[in-house]
mmCIF file of C-alpha atoms and ligand atoms in Angstrom:
data_model
loop_
_atom_site.group_PDB
_atom_site.id
_atom_site.type_symbol
_atom_site.label_atom_id
_atom_site.label_comp_id
_atom_site.label_asym_id
_atom_site.label_seq_id
_atom_site.Cartn_x
_atom_site.Cartn_y
_atom_site.Cartn_z
ATOM 1 C CA MET A 1 93.640 135.439 99.652
ATOM 2 C CA ARG A 2 94.600 131.981 99.326
ATOM 3 C CA LYS A 3 94.696 130.341 102.971
ATOM 4 C CA ILE A 4 97.739 127.996 103.721
ATOM 5 C CA LEU A 5 97.115 124.447 104.436
ATOM 6 C CA VAL A 6 99.438 122.156 106.652
ATOM 7 C CA ALA A 7 98.792 118.379 105.634
ATOM 8 C CA GLY A 8 100.159 115.454 106.922
ATOM 9 C CA ASN A 9 100.580 112.421 105.374
ATOM 10 C CA TRP A 10 101.539 109.340 107.579
ATOM 11 C CA LYS A 11 102.050 106.828 105.190
ATOM 12 C CA MET A 12 102.228 103.459 106.340
ATOM 13 C CA ASN A 13 103.286 103.911 110.319
ATOM 14 C CA GLY A 14 101.590 103.696 113.267
ATOM 15 C CA ASP A 15 98.970 101.935 114.961
ATOM 16 C CA SER A 16 96.074 102.167 116.964
ATOM 17 C CA ALA A 17 97.607 103.379 120.042
ATOM 18 C CA ALA A 18 100.524 105.610 118.356
ATOM 19 C CA ASN A 19 97.849 106.945 115.991
ATOM 20 C CA SER A 20 95.414 108.006 118.818
ATOM 21 C CA GLU A 21 98.176 109.859 120.558
ATOM 22 C CA LEU A 22 99.164 111.475 117.491
ATOM 23 C CA ILE A 23 96.048 112.729 116.584
ATOM 24 C CA GLY A 24 95.012 113.832 120.046
ATOM 25 C CA GLY A 25 98.436 115.503 120.099
ATOM 26 C CA ILE A 26 97.512 117.577 117.090
ATOM 27 C CA ILE A 27 94.190 118.453 118.217
ATOM 28 C CA SER A 28 94.966 119.709 121.489
ATOM 29 C CA GLY A 29 98.314 121.450 120.204
ATOM 30 C CA LEU A 30 95.998 123.285 117.848
ATOM 31 C CA SER A 31 93.736 124.502 120.413
ATOM 32 C CA GLY A 32 95.954 126.420 121.814
ATOM 33 C CA ILE A 33 96.823 127.971 118.263
ATOM 34 C CA ALA A 34 94.983 131.069 118.624
ATOM 35 C CA ASP A 35 92.805 131.773 115.929
ATOM 36 C CA SER A 36 93.332 134.395 113.057
ATOM 37 C CA ALA A 37 93.250 134.916 109.766
ATOM 38 C CA ALA A 38 96.867 133.568 109.254
ATOM 39 C CA LYS A 39 95.868 129.885 111.089
ATOM 40 C CA PRO A 40 96.219 127.471 108.592
ATOM 41 C CA ASP A 41 93.589 124.624 107.302
ATOM 42 C CA VAL A 42 95.028 121.316 108.940
ATOM 43 C CA LEU A 43 94.716 118.079 107.040
ATOM 44 C CA VAL A 44 95.876 114.475 108.066
ATOM 45 C CA CYS A 45 95.927 111.697 105.924
ATOM 46 C CA PRO A 46 96.000 108.405 108.299
ATOM 47 C CA PRO A 47 96.569 104.858 106.811
ATOM 48 C CA PHE A 48 93.030 103.070 105.779
ATOM 49 C CA PRO A 49 92.689 101.083 109.023
ATOM 50 C CA TYR A 50 92.409 103.760 110.993
ATOM 51 C CA LEU A 51 90.248 106.618 109.114
ATOM 52 C CA ALA A 52 87.113 105.599 111.439
ATOM 53 C CA ALA A 53 89.058 106.103 114.645
ATOM 54 C CA VAL A 54 90.676 109.075 113.426
ATOM 55 C CA ARG A 55 87.589 110.446 112.384
ATOM 56 C CA GLU A 56 85.886 109.909 115.409
ATOM 57 C CA GLN A 57 88.788 111.653 117.510
ATOM 58 C CA ILE A 58 88.603 114.964 115.249
ATOM 59 C CA ALA A 59 85.194 115.410 115.522
ATOM 60 C CA GLY A 60 84.804 118.786 116.845
ATOM 61 C CA SER A 61 87.778 120.197 116.053
ATOM 62 C CA ASP A 62 89.222 121.952 112.772
ATOM 63 C CA VAL A 63 91.289 119.081 111.585
ATOM 64 C CA GLN A 64 90.110 117.478 108.480
ATOM 65 C CA LEU A 65 90.361 113.898 107.151
ATOM 66 C CA GLY A 66 92.262 112.811 103.994
ATOM 67 C CA ALA A 67 92.843 109.211 102.653
ATOM 68 C CA GLN A 68 96.510 108.549 100.901
ATOM 69 C CA ASN A 69 95.391 106.950 97.352
ATOM 70 C CA VAL A 70 92.013 106.400 96.050
ATOM 71 C CA SER A 71 90.296 104.102 93.223
ATOM 72 C CA GLU A 72 89.635 105.500 89.712
ATOM 73 C CA HIS A 73 87.068 102.687 89.746
ATOM 74 C CA PRO A 74 83.486 102.911 91.556
ATOM 75 C CA SER A 75 83.022 99.634 92.584
ATOM 76 C CA GLY A 76 83.302 95.706 91.975
ATOM 77 C CA ALA A 77 86.234 93.374 91.581
ATOM 78 C CA HIS A 78 89.132 95.767 92.483
ATOM 79 C CA THR A 79 90.681 93.437 95.149
ATOM 80 C CA GLY A 80 92.694 95.620 97.943
ATOM 81 C CA GLU A 81 91.061 98.971 96.324
ATOM 82 C CA THR A 82 89.077 101.765 98.247
ATOM 83 C CA SER A 83 86.079 103.607 96.313
ATOM 84 C CA PRO A 84 85.668 107.498 96.247
ATOM 85 C CA ALA A 85 82.346 106.575 97.769
ATOM 86 C CA MET A 86 83.463 104.378 100.540
ATOM 87 C CA LEU A 87 85.748 107.394 101.434
ATOM 88 C CA GLN A 88 83.288 109.950 101.354
ATOM 89 C CA GLU A 89 81.569 107.919 103.648
ATOM 90 C CA MET A 90 84.246 107.483 105.874
ATOM 91 C CA GLY A 91 84.305 111.190 106.361
ATOM 92 C CA CYS A 92 87.094 112.091 104.028
ATOM 93 C CA THR A 93 87.537 115.290 102.089
ATOM 94 C CA TYR A 94 90.232 115.039 100.787
ATOM 95 C CA ALA A 95 92.734 112.274 98.881
ATOM 96 C CA LEU A 96 96.127 112.246 97.731
ATOM 97 C CA VAL A 97 96.362 111.105 94.064
ATOM 98 C CA GLY A 98 99.561 110.556 92.339
ATOM 99 C CA HIS A 99 102.016 110.761 95.107
ATOM 100 C CA SER A 100 106.016 109.878 93.930
ATOM 101 C CA GLU A 101 105.672 106.536 96.031
ATOM 102 C CA ARG A 102 102.353 105.271 94.210
ATOM 103 C CA ARG A 103 103.779 106.426 90.985
ATOM 104 C CA ALA A 104 107.344 104.900 91.474
ATOM 105 C CA LEU A 105 106.468 101.853 93.601
ATOM 106 C CA TYR A 106 103.082 100.770 92.326
ATOM 107 C CA GLY A 107 103.446 101.779 88.848
ATOM 108 C CA GLU A 108 100.711 104.951 88.735
ATOM 109 C CA THR A 109 100.832 106.555 85.459
ATOM 110 C CA SER A 110 99.899 109.853 84.737
ATOM 111 C CA GLU A 111 96.813 108.999 83.133
ATOM 112 C CA GLN A 112 95.671 106.419 85.829
ATOM 113 C CA VAL A 113 96.167 109.500 88.512
ATOM 114 C CA ALA A 114 94.049 111.591 85.981
ATOM 115 C CA ALA A 115 91.697 109.030 86.303
ATOM 116 C CA LYS A 116 91.687 108.813 90.199
ATOM 117 C CA PHE A 117 91.677 112.775 90.162
ATOM 118 C CA ALA A 118 88.537 112.825 88.429
ATOM 119 C CA ALA A 119 86.848 109.784 90.544
ATOM 120 C CA ALA A 120 87.698 111.997 93.708
ATOM 121 C CA LEU A 121 86.146 114.813 92.067
ATOM 122 C CA ALA A 122 82.669 112.895 91.568
ATOM 123 C CA ALA A 123 82.466 111.846 94.998
ATOM 124 C CA GLY A 124 82.574 115.056 96.195
ATOM 125 C CA ILE A 125 86.514 114.780 97.537
ATOM 126 C CA THR A 126 89.095 117.250 96.992
ATOM 127 C CA PRO A 127 92.048 115.502 95.461
ATOM 128 C CA VAL A 128 95.458 116.717 96.251
ATOM 129 C CA LEU A 129 97.560 115.987 92.903
ATOM 130 C CA CYS A 130 101.057 115.154 93.573
ATOM 131 C CA VAL A 131 103.514 116.150 91.074
ATOM 132 C CA GLY A 132 107.218 116.379 90.933
ATOM 133 C CA GLU A 133 110.371 115.373 89.230
ATOM 134 C CA THR A 134 113.278 113.313 90.265
ATOM 135 C CA LEU A 135 116.732 114.054 90.548
ATOM 136 C CA GLN A 136 117.753 112.665 87.125
ATOM 137 C CA GLN A 137 114.863 114.768 85.749
ATOM 138 C CA ARG A 138 116.068 117.844 87.565
ATOM 139 C CA GLU A 139 119.764 117.429 86.395
ATOM 140 C CA ALA A 140 119.139 116.519 82.860
ATOM 141 C CA GLY A 141 116.879 120.149 82.853
ATOM 142 C CA ASN A 142 113.729 118.210 82.897
ATOM 143 C CA THR A 143 111.646 119.571 85.990
ATOM 144 C CA GLU A 144 109.221 121.354 83.962
ATOM 145 C CA ALA A 145 108.568 118.963 81.077
ATOM 146 C CA VAL A 146 107.926 116.469 83.739
ATOM 147 C CA ILE A 147 105.451 118.718 85.713
ATOM 148 C CA ASN A 148 103.686 119.811 82.782
ATOM 149 C CA GLU A 149 103.225 116.275 81.681
ATOM 150 C CA GLN A 150 101.919 115.327 84.825
ATOM 151 C CA LEU A 151 99.406 118.344 84.875
ATOM 152 C CA ALA A 152 98.708 117.925 81.403
ATOM 153 C CA ALA A 153 96.897 114.166 81.911
ATOM 154 C CA VAL A 154 94.622 115.699 84.822
ATOM 155 C CA LEU A 155 93.739 118.977 82.353
ATOM 156 C CA ASP A 156 93.189 117.052 79.510
ATOM 157 C CA ASN A 157 90.601 114.337 80.965
ATOM 158 C CA SER A 158 89.167 116.900 83.794
ATOM 159 C CA GLY A 159 89.382 120.152 82.434
ATOM 160 C CA ILE A 160 90.970 123.349 83.981
ATOM 161 C CA GLY A 161 87.381 123.974 85.732
ATOM 162 C CA ALA A 162 88.176 121.331 87.845
ATOM 163 C CA ILE A 163 91.332 122.115 89.517
ATOM 164 C CA ALA A 164 89.154 125.179 90.987
ATOM 165 C CA SER A 165 88.160 122.201 93.524
ATOM 166 C CA ALA A 166 91.253 120.782 93.939
ATOM 167 C CA VAL A 167 94.590 121.130 95.624
ATOM 168 C CA ILE A 168 98.127 120.557 93.870
ATOM 169 C CA ALA A 169 101.169 119.336 96.121
ATOM 170 C CA TYR A 170 104.770 120.196 94.229
ATOM 171 C CA GLU A 171 106.839 117.474 95.410
ATOM 172 C CA PRO A 172 110.742 116.853 94.222
ATOM 173 C CA VAL A 173 110.895 113.750 94.387
ATOM 174 C CA TRP A 174 114.682 113.843 95.421
ATOM 175 C CA ALA A 175 113.551 115.957 98.607
ATOM 176 C CA ILE A 176 110.764 113.280 99.885
ATOM 177 C CA GLY A 177 112.076 111.803 103.202
ATOM 178 C CA THR A 178 115.730 113.060 102.418
ATOM 179 C CA GLY A 179 115.794 115.555 104.634
ATOM 180 C CA MET A 180 116.926 117.410 101.554
ATOM 181 C CA THR A 181 114.417 120.565 101.028
ATOM 182 C CA ALA A 182 114.353 122.466 97.762
ATOM 183 C CA THR A 183 115.287 125.740 99.339
ATOM 184 C CA PRO A 184 112.336 128.251 98.853
ATOM 185 C CA ASP A 185 113.815 129.763 95.390
ATOM 186 C CA GLN A 186 113.644 126.346 93.711
ATOM 187 C CA ALA A 187 110.436 125.833 95.062
ATOM 188 C CA GLN A 188 108.766 128.923 94.330
ATOM 189 C CA ASP A 189 110.119 128.318 90.633
ATOM 190 C CA VAL A 190 108.218 125.628 90.401
ATOM 191 C CA HIS A 191 105.255 126.808 92.091
ATOM 192 C CA ARG A 192 105.198 129.804 89.727
ATOM 193 C CA PHE A 193 105.521 127.603 87.163
ATOM 194 C CA ILE A 194 102.554 125.163 87.422
ATOM 195 C CA ARG A 195 100.456 128.746 88.069
ATOM 196 C CA VAL A 196 101.710 129.717 84.559
ATOM 197 C CA VAL A 197 100.827 126.553 82.944
ATOM 198 C CA LEU A 198 97.332 126.786 84.644
ATOM 199 C CA GLU A 199 96.945 130.584 84.093
ATOM 200 C CA ALA A 200 97.117 129.591 79.897
ATOM 201 C CA GLN A 201 93.970 128.086 80.297
ATOM 202 C CA ASP A 202 92.012 130.565 83.447
ATOM 203 C CA ALA A 203 93.652 133.134 85.047
ATOM 204 C CA ASP A 204 91.052 133.245 87.897
ATOM 205 C CA VAL A 205 91.683 129.220 88.377
ATOM 206 C CA ALA A 206 95.614 129.286 88.644
ATOM 207 C CA ALA A 207 95.120 132.677 91.059
ATOM 208 C CA GLY A 208 92.583 130.680 93.375
ATOM 209 C CA VAL A 209 94.044 126.969 93.491
ATOM 210 C CA GLN A 210 96.204 126.090 96.538
ATOM 211 C CA ILE A 211 99.782 124.528 95.609
ATOM 212 C CA LEU A 212 101.428 123.083 98.383
ATOM 213 C CA TYR A 213 105.159 122.219 98.997
ATOM 214 C CA GLY A 214 106.274 118.789 99.963
ATOM 215 C CA GLY A 215 109.915 117.493 100.792
ATOM 216 C CA SER A 216 111.680 117.340 104.185
ATOM 217 C CA VAL A 217 109.554 119.972 105.545
ATOM 218 C CA LYS A 218 110.035 121.041 109.512
ATOM 219 C CA GLY A 219 109.461 123.383 111.622
ATOM 220 C CA ASP A 220 112.469 125.413 111.114
ATOM 221 C CA ASN A 221 112.285 125.542 107.311
ATOM 222 C CA ALA A 222 108.495 126.128 106.939
ATOM 223 C CA ALA A 223 108.017 129.820 107.727
ATOM 224 C CA GLY A 224 110.837 130.338 104.761
ATOM 225 C CA LEU A 225 108.822 128.242 101.911
ATOM 226 C CA PHE A 226 105.210 128.979 102.976
ATOM 227 C CA GLY A 227 106.508 132.726 102.702
ATOM 228 C CA MET A 228 107.095 132.701 99.120
ATOM 229 C CA PRO A 229 104.604 134.239 96.941
ATOM 230 C CA ASP A 230 103.083 130.941 95.336
ATOM 231 C CA ILE A 231 103.472 128.514 98.095
ATOM 232 C CA ASP A 232 100.343 127.838 99.868
ATOM 233 C CA GLY A 233 101.595 125.273 102.818
ATOM 234 C CA GLY A 234 103.103 121.991 102.601
ATOM 235 C CA LEU A 235 102.256 118.372 102.126
ATOM 236 C CA ILE A 236 104.305 116.485 105.069
ATOM 237 C CA GLY A 237 105.544 112.974 105.642
ATOM 238 C CA GLY A 238 108.034 112.257 108.404
ATOM 239 C CA ALA A 239 107.448 115.425 110.088
ATOM 240 C CA SER A 240 103.893 114.786 110.526
ATOM 241 C CA LEU A 241 104.452 111.857 112.703
ATOM 242 C CA LYS A 242 105.103 113.426 115.879
ATOM 243 C CA ALA A 243 102.680 115.745 117.252
ATOM 244 C CA ALA A 244 105.299 118.160 118.037
ATOM 245 C CA ASP A 245 106.756 118.271 115.212
ATOM 246 C CA PHE A 246 103.637 118.749 113.024
ATOM 247 C CA LEU A 247 102.508 121.443 115.372
ATOM 248 C CA ALA A 248 106.038 123.694 114.886
ATOM 249 C CA ILE A 249 105.106 123.431 111.225
ATOM 250 C CA VAL A 250 101.761 124.828 111.747
ATOM 251 C CA GLU A 251 102.761 127.532 114.086
ATOM 252 C CA ALA A 252 105.607 128.494 111.915
ATOM 253 C CA ALA A 253 102.371 128.824 108.875
ATOM 254 C CA ALA A 254 100.346 130.781 111.693
ATOM 255 C CA THR A 255 103.088 133.561 111.648
ATOM 256 C CA LEU A 256 102.862 134.490 108.477
HETATM 257 C C1 PEP B 1 105.430 113.033 101.486
HETATM 258 O O1 PEP B 1 105.692 111.853 101.581
HETATM 259 O O2 PEP B 1 104.506 113.509 100.655
HETATM 260 C C2 PEP B 1 106.643 113.939 102.326
HETATM 261 C C3 PEP B 1 106.975 115.296 101.623
HETATM 262 O O3 PEP B 1 107.583 113.575 102.859
HETATM 263 P P1 PEP B 1 108.902 114.012 103.845
HETATM 264 O O4 PEP B 1 108.087 115.528 104.303
HETATM 265 O O5 PEP B 1 109.057 112.994 105.078
HETATM 266 O O6 PEP B 1 109.559 114.411 102.869
#
């Protein structure tokens, strides 16, 4: 059975004091949620400068640490970039790759995302591969073709076996930060499609991989989404910035 993962993407928000208060609130709230098979795994992805401080604060808790991006290069003349080995040394066990903001605002191509995916894995970091269509692509009936192309770049580069050590996040671009959530049925359809694409290459990998939904997840819609058969948790942006909001999502997941 796949475990639920609730992952917070803090994006470029906060400062030392705010982030310390946020992670402190998350840790203390989590300790109040009874341990059970349904208690989800929890991951936070702070901005790079705060990784060390958050790492110290989460020590001894169940919260895991992730990065919001990773370089596809191991070292050298890549000003402003952070290598997988550096992230690994900073205690990151996960890294987002191919978030739609990276693709749209920084021109990351599917091939580059595939290279980042492979580099993270090689350093022992679980890549969270983000895929998703824009509203225009959805309205043109191209959702499946877009997702297929984004997945294919990774499958061609790393092979289906690599997916067993990764997480996939389906994030319809039109639902990110807009308050417009995909309905549970809309999200389930795409999650099912992703699993079917993977199944064509390896049924066990397809059945085992966690596929998260991202796009305006909140405490009041999380249970409906995470209760769908192919949705295994969420990648949370806005609602990960307040401990109470994030914990409401974790609590909703724990009731499933
Ligand atoms: C995200 O940035 O990955 C995201 C899902 O954001 P939000 O929850 O704010 O829509």
